[in-house]
Amino acid sequence: MSRQTMSRTRVSDAELAGMTSLAPRSDFPLLAAQPHLHYLDSAATTQKPRVVLDAITRYYETVNANPHRGAYRLSAAATEAYHHARVRIAKFLGVADVDTLIFTRGTTESLNLVASAWGRANVKAGDRIVVTRLEHHANFVPWQALASAVGAEFVIAELHADGTIDLDAMARLVTPRTKVVAFGHVSNALGTVNPVAEIVGMAQRVGALAVCDGAQGAPHLDISVDSLGVDAYAFSGHKMLGPMGSGGLVMRRALLEQMPPYQMGGDMIAHVGDEHTTWNVLPHKFEAGTPNVEAPIGLAAACDYLTALGRGNVLAHERALAAQAMAALAEIPGVTVLGPPANRRGGVVSFTLADVHPHDLSQMLDADGVCVRAGHHCAQPLMRALNVHATTRASFYVYNDASDVEALAASVDAARRKFAG
Amino acid sequence: MSRQTMSRTRVSDAELAGMTSLAPRSDFPLLAAQPHLHYLDSAATTQKPRVVLDAITRYYETVNANPHRGAYRLSAAATEAYHHARVRIAKFLGVADVDTLIFTRGTTESLNLVASAWGRANVKAGDRIVVTRLEHHANFVPWQALASAVGAEFVIAELHADGTIDLDAMARLVTPRTKVVAFGHVSNALGTVNPVAEIVGMAQRVGALAVCDGAQGAPHLDISVDSLGVDAYAFSGHKMLGPMGSGGLVMRRALLEQMPPYQMGGDMIAHVGDEHTTWNVLPHKFEAGTPNVEAPIGLAAACDYLTALGRGNVLAHERALAAQAMAALAEIPGVTVLGPPANRRGGVVSFTLADVHPHDLSQMLDADGVCVRAGHHCAQPLMRALNVHATTRASFYVYNDASDVEALAASVDAARRKFAG
Amino acid sequence: MSAELEELYQSIILDHNRRPKNFRDMPDATAHADGVNPLCGDQLTVWLRMDGESVADISFRGQGCAISKASASMMTQVVKGKSRADADKLFDDVHALVTGRAGAQAAELGALKALSGVSKFPLRVKCASLAWHAMRAALHGAGGSVTTDQSGGESAS
Amino acid sequence: MSAELEELYQSIILDHNRRPKNFRDMPDATAHADGVNPLCGDQLTVWLRMDGESVADISFRGQGCAISKASASMMTQVVKGKSRADADKLFDDVHALVTGRAGAQAAELGALKALSGVSKFPLRVKCASLAWHAMRAALHGAGGSVTTDQSGGESAS
Ligand SMILES: Cc1ncc(COP(=O)(O)O)c(C=O)c1O
Ligand SMILES: Cc1ncc(COP(=O)(O)O)c(C=O)c1O
C-alpha cells in the first residue's frame, strides 16, 4: 500500500529514506516502546526524552522541598535548583535579564497574565487591540474579553490567501489609539512563520504593547527573545520536550515592575498589612504560591537536550519533513494542503481530503498508528476565514523521520479509497 | 545530648519509642536515601512516595498526549487517564459532582480564581469581605485586593489568646452586607483546626460565599467536601504527597456555571466568534489551555496511597507526634509553644526560643538534620497579632516518628545552650 | 484496516454519509434544536413537524463527521411517523447501543444496528448521539442548543 | 556541631547579637535608610549623621537574626569616623568577604573577618549584607527602602 502511494509522489523513496530523525527515537521511552507509532501531533504536545523524566524523578528523590522559605539545606537546594533552571532556560531563550522570565503553567496562562495584569491597568475605553486572524484562542479570547470588559475596540488583521498576514492591511489597523498588538510567532494551524520584526515595528511606531505568542516559536526556531524586540513573549514547555505544567512569560522589566501582580499569595509579597500590601521583586512578584519546582527543572533538561541536538538543526529538519509531506499529500486526489509554501512555515502541515471529515480521517489514520490532529486547532476565527470547518494536521518534530511521512501519505490515500466507496 | 534533653520531658522514652511512622519511610525515596534527615516541614510541602513518582513516569512513558482534542487512541488514553484521575480525587475528597472539581496549580491559584472570577462579578462597592486573623497570605491578599479594587470593606475576624477564632466576635462581623467569608480549614502557622460548620452557618445566614482554604485540611483530615457545606474549597496536591503543580478548587455547580471564566484559551470555549465567545461546560470552562495531565495522575496515586494508610489514621498520628513535641519543647527553658492545645490542632507546632531568632535556630537544627521552617509562614497579619516577628515551626506527617520528635527537642536544647553563651 | 474500524465504517454508514437522507431545512417545522459538540466543533440542526403526538416530518442539516451524519440520516428515516413516546424509546435504545449497553431491544433497531461499531470507540459516542440529543430536545420543546458534553455518562473525557 | 556552623556562629557574632553596639534611634541623623529582606521579613533601619564627607555617627535598630544583627553592630563600629569613600570601600570588601570572594583586602577588615563563615551558607549572605545595603543607601542619599533581593549577584535564590 505504501509503495503504491509513494510511487505517485514527487519525493523519491531514496530521498525519503535519507531523512533520519534528528533525535534518536530510543531517547524517548514512549516512542521506543511503541515502534509502530507515527507520532505527528507534536504541535499539540511533544513526547519527552528520558533525560527529562530522569531530571524530574531525581529532583523528587534528592532535593524536593518548598523553595525560598526554608533556611535548611534541603530547601536551599530546592531553591538553588529552581533558580538554576531559570538561568538555563533564560539562556536557551536568549533572555539576559533572568528575573524577567516568569514561570507559568504555559502559554495560555502567560497570555492571560499579560491581558489581565497589564491589560486591565493600561487599556481604556476607546483604545484599540489588534490581533491577527491566525491566532490560537489563547491569544485571541483573552484580548477579546479585555476589550469587551473595558470598552476597547477589538480588531482582527486579515490574511492573504496563502495564510500569511496581510502586513499592509495590518499596518493600517495599528493606529495611534492602539494599545496592544498581539500575534503568534508561528501559527499552530497552518505553520505560517510570521515576520516578527515588521509587526513589532508597527506596534513601536504607535507605542503599543507587542505581545508574541511563542508557543510554536520557542520549540522550533533558534531564537533570542531579547533580539525579537517584543514586549512580551509566551511559551509552553510541554511543546518543547519539557513536562506538562511548565512554561513561561518573558516581559520587559520596566513593564513587569510597573504593572500590578496577577495572582496573590505567598512569595510574591514584601509586606502584608491589615489594609495594604506591597509586592516582592521580580520574578517573585508574578509567581504567587508554592512554585511547581519540577516543571522548570524538567524544562531545563529539555533545553539542554535541544541544545545538544543543535538548535539550528531543528527547524531545518522539520521543514524538510513538512516539505516532503506536502509533496506526498499533494499527489493524493482530493487533498488540499492549506497555508504558505514550505519555506515560510515550520513543521506543520494542515490539509483537507475532499469531503472526508477530518475526524473520520484521523480515526482511519490512527488505525495505521498515524497520530494526527483533526479539528479547528483552537483557531475557530481562522477556520471561518479559510471557509473550512476543520482540518487534519500533521506536525513534525525532532524524533520524526521519513517513515512517518511515508506512513502518513499511505494512510491518507487508503482512507481516500475507502471513503470514495 | 538527646538523652539529656529527653530526660526532662514529660513524654517517656518508652512512649516515644512506641510512635512508629504511619507510612514506611522506605516508601519515600528521598527519606530512604537520607536516613538521618528529620523532615519536619510537611506543612510547606511533603515528600513523595515512590508510587507517585512511578505514576508520573508511567504516564509519560505510555500515554502522554494532549488530551481532549485528539481523535487518535493515544490522545483518548491521555483524556481517559486525566478524567479517571479527576474521578479518583473527587472520590477521595468526598465530591459527588465530579465536574465541579477544577484542577489548578494549587491553593493559591484556586483562591485567586474565586476572588477574581466570582469576586469581580459579585462583590460591589459597600459590600463587606470577612477573613480571619489566621489566614495564609493566599487567603488574605486576594480578598484585600478585591476589596480595594471594587471599594468593598475588608474586615479581619480576630482570635482568642490561644490562637482559636473568636466566633462571637466573628458572628458580629458577618453582617447582611457581607458577600464573602474566607477562612482556613487548618492554620498552617499555629495548627488550629477551625470549626467549619459554625463559620459556614454565619455565612449562610447572610447569604455570603463561604470560601475555605483547605491547604492544611485536605492532606490531614478525613473530610468530605460535600458535607462541609462550604461554597468553595481550595487545596494543594504537593502538601498531600502529590506532585508540585497539582491541586484544585471544588465549588458549587450553580456558582461555577453562573460566574465568568478565569483564564481564557483552548478547551474552555464553546464557540469563538469574531466579536463574542461562549464557554464550554464544566470542568473545561475553568481549565484553559493544555492541562497539566501528570499533576492529577500523580495526585490520584497519592490519594490512593493515603487511602491505603487509612484516612482516619493520619490526623491521629500527627496529633500524637505534635503533642509529644509540645510536651518535649515546653520543658526547654525559654521555649514558648504558640497556639491551641494539641486536641484542637493538626500536626503543626510553632514556637519561639527566648530571643534566639528563628532563622538562627533553624540553621542550628539543620546541622543536626532537623528540617523546620523559620519565618512568618506567609501569615504576617497573624504574626503582628501574636506580637512575634517570626516563629520556628515543626510540622509532622505520615512518615514521621518518635525519632523526629526526639531529634527536634534535643537540637533545640543544644541551640539554646549555644546561644545562651 | 482493523476489524473494529471496518465495523465502525460499514458501507451503510459510508452510504448515508455520502448521500444523507432528509438533509434539508424545514420551513414549516413546528420545532427544532441545535446539537453542538464543543470539543470538535461539529454542529447540526434537527427540525420536526409534529402532527399531534406523531412526527409527521423530520430533517437535519449541519457539519459533522461520517458517524454523526450517518446517525442523523438514519435517525430521520426511522423516527419519521413514530409517536413521541416511540421516538423517546428509540433514543434510549440507540444510546444503549452506541455505549455498548444494548440488550434484547437491539433486535428492533433494524438498520440502526450499523451504529453498534461505535461502542468500541468511546470518543465517537458523542458523534453518534449528537443528532439524537438534538431530536429529543426538539421533541420536548427544549429547543435552543444542546451539547453532547452535558449529556453526562457517555462522555469519554 | 559542624565546624562550618561553629565558624558561622563565632562567639564574637553571638556577643554582638546579645549586646549590639549603637542599637538606637538617632534623632539628629542627617540620613537614614531601611533594609528589608522580603523572604524572611527581617528589617532594620540605619541612621547616619554626616559631618561633611565623614560619618560622625551611625546607629541601627530593627528585627533580625544573629548574623544580620551582629553584622550591623560591627558595621557601626568600623564605619563610625570613616569617610564616605572608605565606607564604600568597606561595603565592597565585606560583600566580597561574605560571598567568599575576599582577597588580600581581608587583611584590613579586622573584626569584620568574623563574618567570613557566612560564605559557606549562601542563604545567609542576605542576612549579613542587609545593614550594609541600608548604610550605603543612606550614605548616598537614596533613603527609602532597599531589599537584599535587588542587590543581585549575592542572592542564592
Ligand atoms: C493554609 C495555607 N493556605 C494556602 C497555602 C498556599 O498553598 P500553595 O502555595 O500550594 O498555593 C498554604 C501553603 O503554602 C497554606 O498552608
Ligand atoms: C500557537 C499556540 N498558542 C497557544 C497555545 C496554548 O498553549 P498551552 O495550551 O500550552 O497553554 C498553543 C497550543 O495549544 C499554540 O499552538
mmCIF file of C-alpha atoms in Angstrom, chain A residues 355-357 359-361 363-365 367-368 374-376 380 389-390 414-415 418-421, chain C residues 1-2 5-6 8-9 14 17-18 38-43 63-67 121 124 127:
data_model
loop_
_atom_site.group_PDB
_atom_site.id
_atom_site.type_symbol
_atom_site.label_atom_id
_atom_site.label_comp_id
_atom_site.label_asym_id
_atom_site.label_seq_id
_atom_site.Cartn_x
_atom_site.Cartn_y
_atom_site.Cartn_z
ATOM 1 C CA ASP A 355 -15.460 15.807 1.751
ATOM 2 C CA VAL A 356 -13.988 13.310 4.184
ATOM 3 C CA HIS A 357 -14.408 14.789 7.618
ATOM 4 C CA HIS A 359 -12.462 13.374 12.420
ATOM 5 C CA ASP A 360 -13.056 10.293 10.277
ATOM 6 C CA LEU A 361 -9.766 10.696 8.521
ATOM 7 C CA GLN A 363 -9.635 7.832 13.034
ATOM 8 C CA MET A 364 -8.609 5.884 9.941
ATOM 9 C CA LEU A 365 -5.018 7.101 10.232
ATOM 10 C CA ALA A 367 -5.652 2.521 12.893
ATOM 11 C CA ASP A 368 -2.357 2.652 10.989
ATOM 12 C CA ALA A 374 -8.363 16.768 13.463
ATOM 13 C CA GLY A 375 -10.435 19.805 14.232
ATOM 14 C CA HIS A 376 -10.301 23.570 14.488
ATOM 15 C CA GLN A 380 -12.032 28.952 15.007
ATOM 16 C CA HIS A 389 -14.972 23.551 9.309
ATOM 17 C CA ALA A 390 -11.933 21.637 10.430
ATOM 18 C CA ALA A 414 -6.042 4.345 1.847
ATOM 19 C CA ALA A 415 -8.689 6.382 3.639
ATOM 20 C CA LYS A 418 -12.255 3.662 1.471
ATOM 21 C CA PHE A 419 -14.432 6.782 1.605
ATOM 22 C CA ALA A 420 -14.716 7.032 -2.167
ATOM 23 C CA GLY A 421 -16.621 3.741 -1.770
ATOM 24 C CA MET C 1 -7.604 -1.988 8.397
ATOM 25 C CA SER C 2 -8.648 -3.397 11.754
ATOM 26 C CA LEU C 5 -12.598 0.005 12.134
ATOM 27 C CA GLU C 6 -14.336 -1.967 9.381
ATOM 28 C CA LEU C 8 -17.302 1.349 12.534
ATOM 29 C CA TYR C 9 -17.239 2.371 8.908
ATOM 30 C CA LEU C 14 -20.458 5.464 4.368
ATOM 31 C CA ASN C 17 -22.519 9.912 4.848
ATOM 32 C CA ARG C 18 -22.250 10.383 1.101
ATOM 33 C CA PRO C 38 -17.769 21.668 21.698
ATOM 34 C CA LEU C 39 -14.629 19.582 21.555
ATOM 35 C CA CYS C 40 -14.606 19.030 17.810
ATOM 36 C CA GLY C 41 -16.866 21.945 16.862
ATOM 37 C CA ASP C 42 -19.359 19.814 14.957
ATOM 38 C CA GLN C 43 -22.886 21.153 14.921
ATOM 39 C CA GLN C 63 -21.372 19.957 9.822
ATOM 40 C CA GLY C 64 -20.208 16.640 11.030
ATOM 41 C CA CYS C 65 -18.194 13.516 10.588
ATOM 42 C CA ALA C 66 -19.432 10.405 8.814
ATOM 43 C CA ILE C 67 -20.649 8.889 12.054
ATOM 44 C CA PHE C 121 -14.592 3.901 20.047
ATOM 45 C CA ARG C 124 -17.064 8.661 18.787
ATOM 46 C CA CYS C 127 -20.656 11.873 17.262
#
